[in-house]
Coordinates of C-alpha atoms in Angstrom, one line a residue:
X1069 CA 5.7 -8.0 -4.4
X1070 CA 8.3 -5.4 -3.4
X1071 CA 10.9 -8.1 -2.8
X1072 CA 13.7 -6.2 -4.6
X1073 CA 12.6 -2.6 -4.0
X1074 CA 14.6 -0.8 -1.4
X1075 CA 13.3 2.8 -1.0
X1076 CA 15.3 5.9 -1.2
X1077 CA 15.1 8.0 2.0
X1078 CA 14.5 11.7 2.7
X1079 CA 13.2 14.1 5.3
X1080 CA 11.9 17.6 5.8
X1081 CA 13.4 19.2 8.9
X1082 CA 14.9 17.2 11.7
X1083 CA 14.3 13.5 11.3
X1084 CA 13.0 11.4 14.2
X1085 CA 12.2 8.0 12.9
X1086 CA 14.9 8.2 10.3
X1087 CA 17.5 9.8 12.6
X1088 CA 21.0 8.5 12.2
X1089 CA 20.5 7.3 8.6
X1090 CA 22.4 10.3 7.2
X1091 CA 25.7 8.6 8.3
X1092 CA 24.7 4.9 8.4
X1093 CA 22.6 2.7 6.2
X1094 CA 21.5 0.6 9.1
X1095 CA 21.4 1.2 12.9
X1096 CA 22.4 -1.9 14.8
X1097 CA 21.7 -2.1 18.5
X1098 CA 24.7 0.0 19.5
X1099 CA 24.0 2.6 16.8
X1100 CA 20.4 2.7 17.8
X1101 CA 21.2 3.4 21.4
X1102 CA 23.8 6.0 20.4
X1103 CA 21.2 7.9 18.3
X1104 CA 18.1 7.5 20.5
X1105 CA 19.4 6.7 24.0
X1106 CA 17.9 4.1 26.4
X1107 CA 14.2 3.5 26.5
X1108 CA 12.6 4.6 29.7
X1109 CA 10.0 2.3 31.3
X1110 CA 6.3 3.2 31.2
X1111 CA 3.6 1.7 33.4
X1112 CA 0.3 1.0 31.6
X1113 CA -1.4 4.2 32.8
X1114 CA 1.6 6.4 31.9
X1115 CA 1.7 4.8 28.4
X1116 CA -2.0 5.5 27.9
X1117 CA -1.4 9.1 29.1
X1118 CA 1.5 9.5 26.7
X1119 CA -0.4 8.2 23.7
X1120 CA -3.3 10.5 24.5
X1121 CA -1.0 13.5 25.1
X1122 CA 0.4 13.2 21.6
X1123 CA -2.8 12.0 20.0
X1124 CA -1.0 9.0 18.5
X1125 CA -3.1 7.4 15.8
X1126 CA -2.5 4.1 13.9
X1127 CA -0.4 4.7 10.8
X1128 CA -1.5 1.7 8.9
X1129 CA -4.6 3.2 7.3
X1130 CA -7.5 3.5 9.7
X1131 CA -6.0 6.1 12.0
X1132 CA -7.5 4.7 15.2
X1133 CA -6.4 6.3 18.5
X1134 CA -3.7 4.1 20.0
X1135 CA -4.7 5.0 23.6
X1136 CA -8.2 3.6 23.0
X1137 CA -6.6 0.4 21.7
X1138 CA -4.5 0.1 24.8
X1139 CA -7.5 0.6 27.1
X1140 CA -9.6 -1.9 25.1
X1141 CA -7.0 -4.6 25.3
X1142 CA -6.4 -4.0 29.1
X1143 CA -10.2 -4.1 29.6
X1144 CA -10.5 -7.4 27.7
X1145 CA -7.5 -8.8 29.5
X1146 CA -9.3 -8.6 32.8
X1147 CA -11.8 -11.1 31.5
X1148 CA -9.1 -13.3 30.0
X1149 CA -7.0 -14.0 33.2
X1150 CA -4.7 -11.1 32.4
X1151 CA -3.2 -12.7 29.3
X1152 CA -2.6 -10.5 26.2
X1153 CA -0.5 -10.4 23.0
X1154 CA 1.1 -7.7 20.9
X1155 CA 1.2 -7.9 17.1
X1156 CA 3.3 -5.7 14.8
X1157 CA 1.8 -5.5 11.3
X1158 CA 4.8 -5.3 8.9
X1159 CA 3.1 -7.0 6.0
X1160 CA 2.7 -3.9 3.8
X1161 CA 1.0 -5.7 0.9
X1162 CA 0.6 -2.8 -1.5
X1163 CA 3.3 -2.0 -4.1
X1164 CA 2.8 1.8 -3.5
X1165 CA 3.8 1.6 0.1
X1166 CA 7.4 1.1 1.4
X1167 CA 7.5 3.1 4.7
X1168 CA 7.2 0.1 7.0
X1169 CA 9.8 -1.7 4.8
X1170 CA 12.1 1.3 5.3
X1171 CA 11.8 1.2 9.1
X1172 CA 12.3 -2.6 9.3
X1173 CA 15.3 -2.6 6.9
X1174 CA 17.1 0.4 8.4
X1175 CA 15.9 1.0 12.0
X1176 CA 14.2 -2.2 13.2
X1177 CA 15.2 -1.5 16.9
X1178 CA 12.9 1.5 17.0
X1179 CA 9.9 -0.7 16.0
X1180 CA 10.9 -3.4 18.5
X1181 CA 11.3 -0.8 21.2
X1182 CA 7.7 0.4 20.7
X1183 CA 6.4 -3.2 20.6
X1184 CA 8.3 -4.2 23.8
X1185 CA 7.2 -1.1 25.6
X1186 CA 3.6 -1.9 24.8
X1187 CA 4.0 -5.5 25.8
X1188 CA 5.5 -4.6 29.2
X1189 CA 2.7 -2.2 29.9
X1190 CA 0.1 -4.8 29.0
X1191 CA 2.1 -7.7 30.5
X1192 CA 1.8 -9.5 27.2
X1193 CA 3.3 -12.9 26.8
X1194 CA 3.7 -12.9 23.0
X1195 CA 5.2 -10.2 20.8
X1196 CA 4.8 -11.3 17.1
X1197 CA 5.9 -9.4 14.0
X1198 CA 4.3 -10.3 10.8
X1199 CA 6.2 -9.6 7.5
X1200 CA 6.1 -10.7 3.9
X1201 CA 9.6 -9.9 2.5
X1202 CA 12.6 -12.1 2.9
X1203 CA 15.0 -9.2 3.4
X1204 CA 12.8 -7.6 6.0
X1205 CA 12.6 -11.0 7.8
X1206 CA 16.4 -11.3 7.8
X1207 CA 16.8 -7.7 9.1
X1208 CA 14.3 -8.3 12.0
X1209 CA 15.8 -11.6 13.0
X1210 CA 19.2 -10.0 13.2
X1211 CA 17.9 -7.2 15.3
X1212 CA 16.1 -9.7 17.6
X1213 CA 19.3 -11.7 18.0
X1214 CA 21.2 -8.5 19.0
X1215 CA 18.9 -8.1 22.0
X1216 CA 20.0 -11.4 23.5
X1217 CA 17.6 -12.8 26.2
X1218 CA 15.4 -9.7 25.9
X1219 CA 14.6 -10.7 22.4
X1220 CA 13.6 -14.2 23.2
X1221 CA 9.9 -13.2 23.6
X1222 CA 9.7 -11.8 20.0
X1223 CA 8.7 -14.0 17.2
X1224 CA 9.1 -13.0 13.5
X1225 CA 6.7 -14.8 11.1
X1226 CA 6.8 -14.5 7.3
X1227 CA 3.4 -14.6 5.6
X1228 CA 2.3 -14.7 1.9
X1229 CA 2.8 -11.4 0.1
X1230 CA -0.8 -10.4 -0.8
X1231 CA -2.7 -7.2 -0.5
X1232 CA -5.2 -8.7 1.9
X1233 CA -2.6 -10.2 4.2
X1234 CA -2.4 -6.9 6.2
X1235 CA -6.1 -6.9 7.1
X1236 CA -6.3 -7.4 10.9
X1237 CA -8.1 -10.7 11.0
X1238 CA -6.2 -12.0 8.0
X1239 CA -2.9 -11.2 9.7
X1240 CA -3.9 -12.8 13.0
X1241 CA -5.1 -16.0 11.2
X1242 CA -1.8 -16.2 9.3
X1243 CA 0.2 -15.7 12.5
X1244 CA -1.8 -18.5 14.2
X1245 CA -0.9 -20.9 11.5
X1246 CA -4.0 -20.6 9.3
X1247 CA -4.6 -19.2 5.9
X1248 CA -4.0 -15.4 5.8
X1249 CA -7.5 -14.4 4.8
X1250 CA -10.0 -12.0 6.4
X1251 CA -12.4 -13.8 8.7
X1252 CA -15.4 -11.8 7.7
X1253 CA -16.4 -11.6 11.3
X1254 CA -16.9 -8.3 13.2
X1255 CA -14.7 -9.3 16.1
X1256 CA -12.1 -6.8 17.3
X1257 CA -8.6 -8.1 17.9
X1258 CA -8.6 -6.2 21.2
X1259 CA -11.2 -8.7 22.3
X1260 CA -10.0 -11.9 20.5
X1261 CA -6.9 -11.9 18.5
X1262 CA -3.7 -13.9 18.5
X1263 CA -4.4 -17.4 20.0
X1264 CA -7.8 -16.1 21.1
X1265 CA -6.2 -13.6 23.4
X1266 CA -6.9 -9.9 23.6
X1267 CA -4.3 -8.4 21.2
X1268 CA -3.0 -5.0 20.5
X1269 CA -2.4 -4.9 16.8
X1270 CA -0.8 -1.9 15.0
X1271 CA 1.6 -1.2 12.2
X1272 CA 5.3 -0.7 12.4
X1273 CA 5.3 3.1 12.1
X1274 CA 2.9 3.4 15.1
X1275 CA 5.2 1.5 17.3
X1276 CA 8.2 3.5 16.1
X1277 CA 6.4 6.7 16.8
X1278 CA 5.6 5.5 20.3
X1279 CA 9.3 4.6 20.9
X1280 CA 10.3 8.2 19.9
X1281 CA 7.6 9.8 22.1
X1282 CA 8.6 7.7 25.1
X1283 CA 12.1 9.3 24.9
X1284 CA 11.0 12.8 24.1
X1285 CA 7.9 13.0 26.4
X1286 CA 4.6 14.5 25.2
X1287 CA 5.9 18.1 25.3
X1288 CA 9.0 17.2 23.3
X1289 CA 7.1 15.1 20.8
X1290 CA 4.6 18.0 20.2
X1291 CA 7.5 20.4 19.3
X1292 CA 7.2 19.2 15.7
X1293 CA 4.1 19.2 13.5
X1294 CA 0.7 20.9 14.1
X1295 CA -0.6 21.6 17.6
X1296 CA -3.7 19.6 16.7
X1297 CA -1.8 16.8 15.0
X1298 CA 1.7 16.7 16.5
X1299 CA 4.7 14.8 15.3
X1300 CA 6.0 13.6 12.0
X1301 CA 4.6 11.1 9.4
X1302 CA 6.2 8.8 6.9
X1303 CA 5.2 9.0 3.3
X1304 CA 6.0 6.8 0.3
X1305 CA 6.1 9.1 -2.7
X1306 CA 5.8 7.6 -6.2
X1307 CA 6.2 4.1 -4.9
X1308 CA 10.0 4.5 -4.4
X1309 CA 10.9 7.3 -1.9
X1310 CA 10.2 7.3 1.8
X1311 CA 10.1 10.8 3.3
X1312 CA 9.6 11.8 7.0
X1313 CA 7.9 15.2 7.3
X1314 CA 6.2 17.1 10.1
X1315 CA 2.4 17.1 9.9
X1316 CA 1.1 20.2 8.2
X1317 CA 3.8 20.2 5.5
X1318 CA 2.6 21.2 2.1
X1319 CA 1.9 18.2 -0.2
X1320 CA 3.2 20.2 -3.2
X1321 CA 6.5 21.0 -1.3
X1322 CA 7.0 17.3 -0.6
X1323 CA 6.4 16.4 -4.3
X1324 CA 8.9 19.0 -5.4
X1325 CA 11.4 17.7 -2.9
X1326 CA 11.1 14.3 -4.5
X1327 CA 11.5 15.7 -8.0
X1328 CA 7.9 15.5 -8.9
X1329 CA 4.8 17.6 -9.3
X1330 CA 1.0 17.1 -9.1
X1331 CA 0.9 16.4 -12.8
X1332 CA -2.6 15.3 -13.8
X1333 CA -3.6 14.5 -10.2
X1334 CA -2.3 12.8 -7.1
X1335 CA -3.6 9.6 -5.5
X1336 CA -3.4 9.9 -1.7
X1337 CA -3.7 6.9 0.6
X1338 CA -2.8 4.2 -1.9
X1339 CA -5.1 1.9 -3.9
X1340 CA -7.9 2.2 -1.3
X1341 CA -7.3 6.0 -1.3
X1342 CA -8.7 9.0 -3.2
X1343 CA -7.5 11.1 -6.1
X1344 CA -6.9 14.8 -5.8
X1345 CA -7.0 17.0 -8.9
X1346 CA -3.9 19.2 -9.5
X1347 CA -5.5 22.3 -7.8
X1348 CA -6.5 20.4 -4.7
X1349 CA -3.1 18.7 -4.5
X1350 CA -1.3 22.1 -4.6
X1351 CA -3.5 23.4 -1.8
X1352 CA -3.4 20.3 0.4
X1353 CA -1.4 20.1 3.6
X1354 CA -0.4 16.7 5.0
X1355 CA -2.9 16.6 7.9
X1356 CA -6.1 14.8 8.6
X1357 CA -8.0 18.0 8.7
X1358 CA -6.7 19.4 5.4
X1359 CA -7.2 16.1 3.5
X1360 CA -10.6 15.5 5.0
X1361 CA -11.8 18.9 3.6
X1362 CA -10.7 17.6 0.2
X1363 CA -12.5 14.2 0.6
X1364 CA -9.3 12.3 1.1
X1365 CA -7.4 10.5 3.9
X1366 CA -3.7 9.8 4.3
X1367 CA -4.3 6.1 5.0
X1368 CA -1.0 4.2 4.9
X1369 CA 0.9 7.2 3.6
X1370 CA 1.2 6.5 -0.1
X1371 CA 1.4 9.5 -2.3
X1372 CA 1.3 8.8 -6.1
X1373 CA 1.5 11.7 -8.5
X1374 CA 0.3 11.0 -12.1
X1375 CA 2.7 12.3 -14.7
X1376 CA 1.4 14.3 -17.7
X1377 CA 2.5 11.8 -20.3
X1378 CA 0.6 8.7 -19.1
X1379 CA -3.0 7.7 -19.7
X1380 CA -5.1 8.1 -16.5
X1381 CA -7.8 5.8 -17.7
X1382 CA -5.4 3.0 -18.6
X1383 CA -3.5 3.4 -15.3
X1384 CA -6.7 3.0 -13.3
X1385 CA -7.7 0.0 -15.4
X1386 CA -4.4 -1.7 -14.6
X1387 CA -4.7 -1.2 -10.9
X1388 CA -8.4 -2.2 -10.9
X1389 CA -7.4 -5.5 -12.5
X1390 CA -4.6 -6.1 -10.1
X1391 CA -6.9 -5.4 -7.1
X1392 CA -9.4 -7.9 -8.5
X1393 CA -6.6 -10.5 -8.8
X1394 CA -5.6 -9.8 -5.1
X1395 CA -9.0 -11.0 -3.9
X1396 CA -9.1 -13.3 -0.9
X1397 CA -11.3 -15.5 -3.0
X1398 CA -13.9 -16.2 -0.3
X1399 CA -16.9 -13.9 -0.8
X1400 CA -19.0 -13.0 -3.8
X1401 CA -18.1 -9.3 -4.0
X1402 CA -14.4 -10.2 -4.3
X1403 CA -14.6 -13.4 -6.3
X1404 CA -17.1 -12.2 -8.9
X1405 CA -17.7 -8.5 -8.2
X1406 CA -14.2 -7.1 -8.5
X1407 CA -13.2 -9.0 -11.7
X1408 CA -16.5 -7.8 -13.2
X1409 CA -15.7 -4.2 -12.1
X1410 CA -12.2 -4.5 -13.6
X1411 CA -13.6 -5.9 -16.8
X1412 CA -16.1 -3.1 -17.0
X1413 CA -13.4 -0.5 -16.5
X1414 CA -11.3 -2.1 -19.3
X1415 CA -14.3 -2.2 -21.6
X1416 CA -14.8 1.5 -21.0
X1417 CA -11.2 2.3 -21.7
X1418 CA -11.4 0.3 -25.0
X1419 CA -14.3 2.4 -26.2
X1420 CA -17.4 0.7 -24.8
X1421 CA -19.5 3.8 -24.9
X1422 CA -22.3 4.7 -22.6
X1423 CA -23.2 1.1 -21.9
X1424 CA -19.7 0.5 -20.5
X1425 CA -19.9 3.6 -18.3
X1426 CA -23.2 2.4 -16.9
X1427 CA -21.7 -1.1 -16.3
X1428 CA -18.9 0.4 -14.3
X1429 CA -21.4 2.3 -12.1
X1430 CA -23.5 -0.8 -11.6
X1431 CA -20.5 -3.0 -10.7
X1432 CA -19.3 -0.4 -8.1
X1433 CA -22.8 -0.3 -6.5
X1434 CA -22.9 -4.1 -6.5
X1435 CA -19.8 -4.6 -4.3
X1436 CA -20.1 -1.7 -1.9
X1437 CA -20.8 -2.7 1.7
X1438 CA -21.0 -6.4 1.0
X1439 CA -17.5 -7.8 1.4
X1440 CA -16.0 -9.9 4.2
X1441 CA -13.4 -7.1 4.5
X1442 CA -12.9 -3.5 3.1
X1443 CA -11.2 -4.6 -0.1
X1444 CA -14.4 -4.4 -2.3
X1445 CA -15.3 -1.0 -0.8
X1446 CA -11.8 0.4 -1.2
X1447 CA -11.4 -0.8 -4.8
X1448 CA -14.8 0.6 -5.9
X1449 CA -14.0 3.9 -4.1
X1450 CA -10.6 4.1 -6.0
X1451 CA -12.4 3.7 -9.3
X1452 CA -15.2 6.2 -8.4
X1453 CA -12.7 8.8 -7.3
X1454 CA -10.8 8.4 -10.6
X1455 CA -14.0 8.8 -12.6
X1456 CA -14.7 12.0 -10.7
X1457 CA -11.2 13.5 -11.2
X1458 CA -10.6 12.4 -14.8
X1459 CA -14.1 12.6 -16.3
X1460 CA -12.8 13.9 -19.7
X1461 CA -10.3 11.2 -20.2
X1462 CA -12.7 8.4 -19.4
X1463 CA -15.4 10.0 -21.6
X1464 CA -13.0 10.2 -24.5
X1465 CA -12.0 6.6 -24.1
X1466 CA -15.6 5.5 -23.8
X1467 CA -16.4 7.3 -27.0
X1468 CA -13.5 5.6 -28.8
X1469 CA -11.2 8.6 -29.4
X1470 CA -9.0 8.0 -26.3
X1471 CA -6.5 10.4 -25.0
X1472 CA -3.6 9.5 -27.3
X1473 CA -1.2 8.7 -24.4
X1474 CA 0.4 5.4 -23.6
X1475 CA 0.1 3.6 -20.3
X1476 CA 3.5 4.0 -18.7
X1477 CA 2.9 2.2 -15.4
X1478 CA 3.2 5.3 -13.2
X1479 CA 1.1 3.5 -10.6
X1480 CA 3.4 0.8 -9.4
X1481 CA 2.4 -2.8 -9.6
X1482 CA 4.4 -6.0 -9.0
X1483 CA 6.4 -7.0 -12.1
X1484 CA 6.1 -10.5 -13.4
X1485 CA 9.2 -12.5 -12.4
X1486 CA 9.5 -14.1 -15.9
X1487 CA 7.2 -12.1 -18.2
X1488 CA 6.5 -13.5 -21.6
X1489 CA 7.0 -11.2 -24.6
X1490 CA 5.0 -10.5 -27.7
X1491 CA 7.5 -10.3 -30.6
X1492 CA 7.0 -8.7 -34.0
X1493 CA 8.6 -10.2 -37.1
X1494 CA 9.3 -7.1 -39.1
X1495 CA 9.9 -9.2 -42.3
X1496 CA 6.3 -10.3 -42.2
X1497 CA 4.3 -7.4 -40.5
X1498 CA 2.0 -5.6 -43.0
X1499 CA 0.6 -3.1 -40.5
X1500 CA -2.9 -4.5 -40.4
X1501 CA -3.3 -3.3 -36.8
X1502 CA -5.6 -6.1 -35.6
X1503 CA -3.2 -6.7 -32.7
X1504 CA -3.9 -3.3 -31.1
X1505 CA -7.7 -4.1 -31.0
X1506 CA -7.1 -7.0 -28.7
X1507 CA -4.1 -5.6 -26.8
X1508 CA -4.5 -1.9 -26.4
X1509 CA -2.6 -1.9 -23.1
X1510 CA 0.4 -3.6 -24.8
X1511 CA 0.5 -2.6 -28.5
X1512 CA 0.7 0.9 -29.7
X1513 CA 0.9 1.9 -33.4
X1514 CA 3.4 4.4 -34.8
X1515 CA 2.5 7.2 -37.3
X1516 CA 2.6 4.7 -40.1
X1517 CA 0.2 2.2 -38.5
X1518 CA 2.9 -0.4 -37.5
X1519 CA 3.6 -1.5 -33.9
X1520 CA 5.8 1.1 -32.2
X1521 CA 7.9 -1.6 -30.5
X1522 CA 9.1 -5.0 -31.7
X1523 CA 9.3 -6.6 -28.3
X1524 CA 6.5 -6.0 -25.6
X1525 CA 6.2 -7.7 -22.2
X1526 CA 2.9 -9.6 -21.7
X1527 CA 1.5 -9.6 -18.1
X1528 CA 0.2 -13.0 -17.2
X1529 CA -3.4 -11.9 -17.1
X1530 CA -3.2 -10.8 -20.7
X1531 CA -1.6 -14.0 -22.1
X1532 CA -4.9 -15.4 -23.4
X1533 CA -5.5 -12.2 -25.4
X1534 CA -1.9 -12.2 -26.6
X1535 CA -2.4 -15.7 -27.9
X1536 CA -5.5 -14.6 -29.7
X1537 CA -3.6 -11.7 -31.3
X1538 CA -1.0 -14.2 -32.5
X1539 CA -3.6 -16.4 -34.1
X1540 CA -5.5 -13.4 -35.6
X1541 CA -2.5 -11.8 -37.3
X1542 CA -3.1 -12.2 -41.1
X1543 CA 0.6 -11.9 -41.8
X1544 CA 1.6 -14.4 -39.1
X1545 CA 4.0 -11.7 -37.9
X1546 CA 3.5 -12.2 -34.1
X1547 CA 4.8 -14.9 -31.7
X1548 CA 5.0 -15.4 -27.9
X1549 CA 8.6 -15.6 -26.6
X1550 CA 9.3 -17.1 -23.2

């Protein structure tokens, strides 16, 4: 998915998680200890007290208090003969998120420190890191090897690169050797997780933050950020730049730092997140309280500004279709509901009128609260939020006039490894324009009514329509090129 994407790095103020990367691209074990120092031991009670003292929340999306997870696993362990496990979720299956990738590629020892600190406090036998990228796997294995005997208890497991791989039960099933799909059961991993053991599962940034806090202490950690939400956070801006900022930093300032602006709006929290209109984006601070007041959550830290020159409706349709294709394929709302929702959004964008608008609303209501995991809910909320923030654009498309802008792919999606291409033979093309009726996301016409480009990539999902366009061209001016 992001297999060749290596994020650019930046920071506001003094970096903590990304400390040392101003002079080195990678911190090996020696470099890590030089920058951060040795990791002090923390008994279970002291670790819980530390997590509470800094109000450490999970950084993978849900924001669940880490101290409560620790207590829950310890409580469940007493009924399981004291056996526990620790799992690090480094799967990061969304193309708009790269912060965990940045940590595991550049400072993996910080993540391992946090995981081992937690394992020691819980007396966990297994420490397992789940990843999906080959380069991340190699980076982690090298870091584990550098730790010698101390790293022998750490396993690194590579799983399929899918959006749903990172869901808790999906990750655990994959690490246990099964298919990485959500179980659909309401069982907490703190009660029954890896190998049936009580398991503390959190994402890479959470463990890295814990490792920083263990060295600084609660008071030192709280010296950055807001008093009510201390510390720093990692953001992925525009799907390409990972920035560490203190909580409470202005969203507009971070966008400006990354050479961007609110544009037509900003998607916060990734593809299960919410859109902010430009005014809200300019007033927002990067904190739970500020974003909650605007109806948004930071989630996994993805921040995606939408440039002025792309079509909002077309961008949303692209993502809705990709989200439907990322279904786990095991429950009705995902297998049937999300493709139907994506199709309804595409119909609306193509000018389906009021009927298409009503179909989108009906499809959203049909999937909410009915999935085996949160994927249907998150996808429908993403679409609903877009309809609320871009009502004029969707209305113009529904009525057939459109917004006049091309879809530039500002919302990152995985690129096809070997995309086919739709090729125009200019010696035959007569400018009939039938191809644009079938392929509005690929073909755009110039001022004279001819295709604006002679070679256009064809995503795999649009290949059937591209073949129809080839067959329908009266001048036989189109062909598909491998």
